[in-house]
């Protein structure tokens, strides 16, 4: 097979967010970097923003192989600590532990019921975010701001305005990445410059405008959520699940509709890998699950390369 990225045309990356489903993005990006992908700009939200930041700093240090190593280091640490599975015990944990022995639908119903019953301050009374110490250890801010660093954009949602806020290289640190991944029912709201932020997926997933000006030759989009899901849900848990998926896809679809025709779109679809998993699996950081998503991401990227 030809090396698709050997000519290195001007390429930009867009990485969706999806919590633990970001392991699919990790796998897809790993396969593309293995094929020689080099990028001029990258945009991401939530787990996609963290992957983007690691890829940029790794690229600065050692090219595509450095980017692969940096992203793998991030997910290795997530799996090593079962990161989201080690949030301190709360009423949410009790509800989940009580219900997870049953079917996924029943367990997710219990989880959503817990979110209705308890305020975030009760669910996470210590206001801890397990991602913070990890990012403080791994993030190299100096590399992100190096003169030869790819342009990096991270999206977060302004709580009061509801609008997307885009942070770029010079503004991106641990706080910006935590803001982009702030699930408001679980983690404390992140305050930056007097504004409060939640997960970027609510307003942009991810933001495309920054990487499309000026227009690149190629946009590589790696989805971390299924766009299409067969069947019409009838159970409450399934309905809530699908509503979340639709809401989180809408901002991206709106921007894709305006994509200039001269920009080649390469899309790595997550439908086959993620459509069978319930929403609560976004919190599953067990090693076997993440390794399976990584493998599925590599396979999906391989299909995308062969389709060109």
Short mmCIF file of C-alpha atoms in Angstrom, two decimals:
data_model
loop_
_atom_site.label_atom_id
_atom_site.label_comp_id
_atom_site.label_asym_id
_atom_site.label_seq_id
_atom_site.Cartn_x
_atom_site.Cartn_y
_atom_site.Cartn_z
CA UNK A 1 0.00 0.00 0.00
CA UNK A 2 1.27 3.46 -0.80
CA UNK A 3 2.35 5.71 2.03
CA UNK A 4 -0.69 7.98 1.98
CA UNK A 5 0.98 10.83 3.86
CA UNK A 6 4.42 10.63 2.23
CA UNK A 7 3.88 13.80 0.20
CA UNK A 8 2.93 15.63 3.40
CA UNK A 9 0.29 17.95 1.93
CA UNK A 10 -1.07 20.50 4.36
CA UNK A 11 -3.08 18.37 6.77
CA UNK A 12 -5.15 19.25 9.82
CA UNK A 13 -6.62 16.92 12.45
CA UNK A 14 -9.97 17.05 14.25
CA UNK A 15 -10.39 14.79 17.29
CA UNK A 16 -13.78 14.28 18.91
CA UNK A 17 -14.25 13.83 22.63
CA UNK A 18 -15.82 10.79 24.23
CA UNK A 19 -14.30 10.04 27.62
CA UNK A 20 -12.86 6.53 27.69
CA UNK A 21 -14.03 6.13 24.09
CA UNK A 22 -11.06 8.34 23.29
CA UNK A 23 -9.05 5.10 23.30
CA UNK A 24 -10.60 4.52 19.87
CA UNK A 25 -9.15 7.88 18.77
CA UNK A 26 -5.80 6.85 20.23
CA UNK A 27 -5.80 3.70 18.11
CA UNK A 28 -6.85 5.50 14.94
CA UNK A 29 -4.25 8.24 15.34
CA UNK A 30 -1.58 5.68 16.19
CA UNK A 31 -2.22 3.90 12.87
CA UNK A 32 -2.15 7.16 10.89
CA UNK A 33 1.08 8.28 12.56
CA UNK A 34 2.57 4.88 11.81
CA UNK A 35 1.81 5.57 8.14
CA UNK A 36 3.73 8.84 8.29
CA UNK A 37 1.01 11.35 9.12
CA UNK A 38 2.31 14.83 9.79
CA UNK A 39 -0.09 17.64 10.63
CA UNK A 40 0.01 21.41 10.62
CA UNK A 41 -2.85 21.96 13.05
CA UNK A 42 -5.06 19.89 15.35
CA UNK A 43 -8.30 20.64 17.16
CA UNK A 44 -9.95 18.61 19.90
CA UNK A 45 -12.26 18.52 22.87
CA UNK A 46 -12.33 16.45 26.05
CA UNK A 47 -10.26 13.27 25.65
CA UNK A 48 -9.61 14.38 22.06
CA UNK A 49 -8.04 17.58 23.38
CA UNK A 50 -5.69 15.63 25.64
CA UNK A 51 -4.69 13.33 22.79
CA UNK A 52 -4.13 16.39 20.59
CA UNK A 53 -1.90 18.07 23.16
CA UNK A 54 0.19 14.93 23.65
CA UNK A 55 0.51 14.46 19.89
CA UNK A 56 1.68 18.04 19.37
CA UNK A 57 4.31 17.93 22.10
CA UNK A 58 5.49 14.51 20.95
CA UNK A 59 5.73 15.70 17.35
CA UNK A 60 7.89 18.62 18.43
CA UNK A 61 10.32 16.30 20.19
CA UNK A 62 10.56 13.35 17.80
CA UNK A 63 8.16 13.61 14.86
CA UNK A 64 5.41 11.04 14.28
CA UNK A 65 7.14 8.40 16.42
CA UNK A 66 7.36 10.90 19.27
CA UNK A 67 3.67 11.72 18.89
CA UNK A 68 2.77 8.01 19.03
CA UNK A 69 4.87 7.55 22.17
CA UNK A 70 3.42 10.59 23.94
CA UNK A 71 -0.19 9.58 23.30
CA UNK A 72 0.54 5.98 24.31
CA UNK A 73 2.10 7.23 27.54
CA UNK A 74 -1.10 9.13 28.36
CA UNK A 75 -3.36 6.12 27.85
CA UNK A 76 -0.91 3.81 29.55
CA UNK A 77 -1.22 5.90 32.69
CA UNK A 78 -5.01 5.99 32.38
CA UNK A 79 -5.10 2.19 32.22
CA UNK A 80 -2.49 1.78 34.93
CA UNK A 81 -4.61 3.71 37.41
CA UNK A 82 -8.07 2.79 36.04
CA UNK A 83 -8.43 6.53 36.27
CA UNK A 84 -12.16 7.18 36.15
CA UNK A 85 -12.80 4.02 38.13
CA UNK A 86 -10.90 5.44 41.10
CA UNK A 87 -12.98 8.53 41.79
CA UNK A 88 -13.58 8.61 45.59
CA UNK A 89 -16.65 6.77 46.88
CA UNK A 90 -19.85 8.79 46.54
CA UNK A 91 -23.60 8.09 46.36
CA UNK A 92 -23.02 7.72 42.62
CA UNK A 93 -20.51 4.92 43.23
CA UNK A 94 -22.93 3.21 45.58
CA UNK A 95 -25.73 3.42 43.02
CA UNK A 96 -23.49 2.15 40.27
CA UNK A 97 -22.03 -0.69 42.36
CA UNK A 98 -25.55 -1.74 43.30
CA UNK A 99 -26.81 -1.86 39.73
CA UNK A 100 -23.84 -2.83 37.56
CA UNK A 101 -24.29 -6.53 38.30
CA UNK A 102 -27.49 -6.37 36.28
CA UNK A 103 -27.98 -5.58 32.59
CA UNK A 104 -26.36 -2.51 31.05
CA UNK A 105 -29.75 -0.89 30.55
CA UNK A 106 -30.70 -1.37 34.18
CA UNK A 107 -27.32 -0.18 35.37
CA UNK A 108 -27.47 2.95 33.23
CA UNK A 109 -31.00 3.63 34.50
CA UNK A 110 -29.58 3.50 38.02
CA UNK A 111 -26.77 5.84 37.09
CA UNK A 112 -29.06 8.43 35.52
CA UNK A 113 -31.38 8.18 38.52
CA UNK A 114 -28.43 8.92 40.80
CA UNK A 115 -27.58 12.01 38.74
CA UNK A 116 -31.14 13.25 39.27
CA UNK A 117 -31.07 12.57 43.01
CA UNK A 118 -27.73 14.10 43.99
CA UNK A 119 -26.04 17.44 43.30
CA UNK A 120 -22.48 17.40 41.93
CA UNK A 121 -21.18 18.54 45.31
CA UNK A 122 -22.60 15.38 46.84
CA UNK A 123 -21.45 13.10 44.03
CA UNK A 124 -17.89 14.47 44.29
CA UNK A 125 -17.70 16.21 47.70
CA UNK A 126 -13.92 16.73 47.56
CA UNK A 127 -14.09 18.34 44.14
CA UNK A 128 -11.41 16.03 42.82
CA UNK A 129 -10.56 15.47 39.17
CA UNK A 130 -8.35 12.41 38.67
CA UNK A 131 -7.12 13.84 35.37
CA UNK A 132 -5.38 16.80 37.01
CA UNK A 133 -2.32 15.07 38.55
CA UNK A 134 -1.91 13.00 35.39
CA UNK A 135 -1.86 16.08 33.16
CA UNK A 136 0.47 17.96 35.48
CA UNK A 137 2.92 15.08 35.17
CA UNK A 138 2.71 14.52 31.40
CA UNK A 139 1.92 17.88 29.80
CA UNK A 140 4.90 19.79 28.39
CA UNK A 141 3.67 23.35 28.01
CA UNK A 142 7.01 24.53 26.64
CA UNK A 143 6.75 22.04 23.76
CA UNK A 144 3.24 23.23 22.93
CA UNK A 145 4.57 26.77 22.65
CA UNK A 146 7.69 25.92 20.66
CA UNK A 147 8.08 27.89 17.40
CA UNK A 148 7.80 24.74 15.31
CA UNK A 149 4.81 23.27 17.17
CA UNK A 150 1.68 22.51 15.16
CA UNK A 151 -1.19 24.85 15.84
CA UNK A 152 -3.31 23.40 18.65
CA UNK A 153 -6.90 24.34 19.48
CA UNK A 154 -8.87 23.10 22.47
CA UNK A 155 -12.59 23.77 22.86
CA UNK A 156 -14.54 24.27 26.09
CA UNK A 157 -18.08 25.48 26.80
CA UNK A 158 -18.63 28.76 28.64
CA UNK A 159 -21.21 27.88 31.29
CA UNK A 160 -22.94 31.27 31.35
CA UNK A 161 -23.00 32.10 27.64
CA UNK A 162 -23.29 28.54 26.36
CA UNK A 163 -20.82 29.43 23.64
CA UNK A 164 -17.62 27.66 22.66
CA UNK A 165 -14.34 29.11 23.85
CA UNK A 166 -11.26 28.10 21.88
CA UNK A 167 -7.86 28.01 23.57
CA UNK A 168 -4.72 27.98 21.39
CA UNK A 169 -1.09 26.98 22.01
CA UNK A 170 -0.02 29.91 24.17
CA UNK A 171 -3.15 29.59 26.33
CA UNK A 172 -3.20 25.82 26.73
CA UNK A 173 -2.14 24.30 30.00
CA UNK A 174 -3.59 21.83 32.48
CA UNK A 175 -6.56 24.08 33.26
CA UNK A 176 -7.64 24.43 29.62
CA UNK A 177 -7.55 20.66 29.13
CA UNK A 178 -9.50 20.08 32.35
CA UNK A 179 -12.08 22.63 31.21
CA UNK A 180 -12.46 20.90 27.87
CA UNK A 181 -13.13 17.58 29.65
CA UNK A 182 -15.25 18.85 32.54
CA UNK A 183 -18.32 16.63 32.87
CA UNK A 184 -20.41 18.94 35.08
CA UNK A 185 -22.20 16.16 36.98
CA UNK A 186 -18.90 14.61 38.04
CA UNK A 187 -16.10 17.17 38.13
CA UNK A 188 -15.85 20.71 39.54
CA UNK A 189 -16.40 23.52 37.05
CA UNK A 190 -13.08 24.91 35.79
CA UNK A 191 -12.49 28.65 36.16
CA UNK A 192 -10.11 30.40 33.75
CA UNK A 193 -9.76 34.16 33.51
CA UNK A 194 -12.92 34.78 35.50
CA UNK A 195 -15.07 32.51 33.28
CA UNK A 196 -16.42 29.06 34.13
CA UNK A 197 -16.21 26.13 31.74
CA UNK A 198 -17.73 22.72 31.08
CA UNK A 199 -16.96 20.00 28.54
CA UNK A 200 -16.32 21.34 25.05
CA UNK A 201 -18.54 18.68 23.51
CA UNK A 202 -21.64 20.65 24.43
CA UNK A 203 -20.74 23.50 22.07
CA UNK A 204 -18.13 22.15 19.66
CA UNK A 205 -17.06 18.58 19.08
CA UNK A 206 -14.45 19.58 18.01
CA UNK A 207 -14.29 23.16 16.68
CA UNK A 208 -13.35 23.20 13.00
CA UNK A 209 -13.22 26.91 12.21
CA UNK A 210 -9.70 27.49 13.62
CA UNK A 211 -8.10 24.76 11.49
CA UNK A 212 -9.96 25.72 8.32
CA UNK A 213 -8.55 29.24 8.08
CA UNK A 214 -6.69 29.29 5.83
CA UNK A 215 -8.25 26.27 4.15
CA UNK A 216 -6.03 23.17 4.33
CA UNK A 217 -5.68 20.58 1.61
CA UNK A 218 -6.88 17.79 3.87
CA UNK A 219 -8.98 17.43 7.04
CA UNK A 220 -8.60 14.16 8.95
CA UNK A 221 -11.57 13.70 11.29
CA UNK A 222 -11.49 10.96 13.92
CA UNK A 223 -14.86 10.44 15.54
CA UNK A 224 -15.12 9.07 19.07
CA UNK A 225 -18.90 8.70 19.05
CA UNK A 226 -21.17 6.73 16.74
CA UNK A 227 -22.97 9.00 14.30
CA UNK A 228 -25.54 6.42 13.26
CA UNK A 229 -27.18 3.80 15.46
CA UNK A 230 -29.72 1.34 13.98
CA UNK A 231 -33.11 0.94 15.62
CA UNK A 232 -35.41 3.26 17.57
CA UNK A 233 -34.84 3.24 21.35
CA UNK A 234 -37.85 2.71 23.61
CA UNK A 235 -36.31 2.21 27.06
CA UNK A 236 -35.57 5.39 29.01
CA UNK A 237 -31.88 4.57 29.34
CA UNK A 238 -31.52 3.98 25.61
CA UNK A 239 -33.41 7.18 24.79
CA UNK A 240 -31.15 9.24 27.07
CA UNK A 241 -28.12 7.58 25.53
CA UNK A 242 -29.17 8.40 21.98
CA UNK A 243 -30.15 11.98 22.87
CA UNK A 244 -26.65 12.56 24.25
CA UNK A 245 -25.10 11.20 21.08
CA UNK A 246 -27.23 13.39 18.84
CA UNK A 247 -26.60 16.50 20.93
CA UNK A 248 -22.86 15.95 20.95
CA UNK A 249 -22.74 15.39 17.18
CA UNK A 250 -24.83 18.41 16.20
CA UNK A 251 -22.15 21.15 16.50
CA UNK A 252 -19.69 19.17 14.41
CA UNK A 253 -22.25 18.28 11.74
CA UNK A 254 -23.19 21.95 11.41
CA UNK A 255 -19.56 22.90 10.76
CA UNK A 256 -18.97 20.00 8.37
CA UNK A 257 -21.91 21.21 6.28
CA UNK A 258 -19.90 24.38 5.62
CA UNK A 259 -16.66 22.59 4.75
CA UNK A 260 -15.16 24.10 1.57
CA UNK A 261 -15.33 21.64 -1.33
CA UNK A 262 -11.63 22.09 -2.03
CA UNK A 263 -10.80 20.51 1.35
CA UNK A 264 -10.44 16.73 1.17
CA UNK A 265 -12.20 15.05 4.11
CA UNK A 266 -10.82 11.79 5.47
CA UNK A 267 -13.17 10.49 8.15
CA UNK A 268 -12.45 7.66 10.57
CA UNK A 269 -15.88 6.43 11.61
CA UNK A 270 -16.59 5.08 15.09
CA UNK A 271 -19.97 3.56 14.21
CA UNK A 272 -18.85 -0.05 13.90
CA UNK A 273 -16.74 0.02 17.06
CA UNK A 274 -18.82 2.11 19.44
CA UNK A 275 -22.50 1.79 18.47
CA UNK A 276 -22.90 -1.33 20.58
CA UNK A 277 -21.55 0.28 23.76
CA UNK A 278 -23.82 2.16 26.20
CA UNK A 279 -23.13 5.71 27.34
CA UNK A 280 -21.79 4.61 30.72
CA UNK A 281 -18.91 2.86 28.94
CA UNK A 282 -17.38 6.31 28.49
CA UNK A 283 -16.37 5.95 32.14
CA UNK A 284 -14.86 2.49 31.71
CA UNK A 285 -11.08 2.75 32.00
CA UNK A 286 -10.44 -0.95 32.53
CA UNK A 287 -7.39 -2.03 30.56
CA UNK A 288 -9.07 -4.78 28.46
CA UNK A 289 -11.83 -2.40 27.36
CA UNK A 290 -9.43 0.40 26.39
CA UNK A 291 -7.08 -1.99 24.61
CA UNK A 292 -10.02 -3.35 22.60
CA UNK A 293 -11.02 0.20 21.59
CA UNK A 294 -7.41 0.98 20.65
CA UNK A 295 -7.36 -2.05 18.35
CA UNK A 296 -10.73 -1.07 16.87
CA UNK A 297 -9.41 2.45 16.21
CA UNK A 298 -6.39 1.11 14.35
CA UNK A 299 -8.66 -1.10 12.23
CA UNK A 300 -10.98 1.81 11.43
CA UNK A 301 -8.03 3.99 10.39
CA UNK A 302 -6.74 1.17 8.20
CA UNK A 303 -10.10 1.04 6.42
CA UNK A 304 -10.04 4.81 5.96
CA UNK A 305 -6.57 4.63 4.41
CA UNK A 306 -7.59 1.84 2.03
CA UNK A 307 -10.71 3.72 0.97
CA UNK A 308 -8.64 6.56 -0.45
#
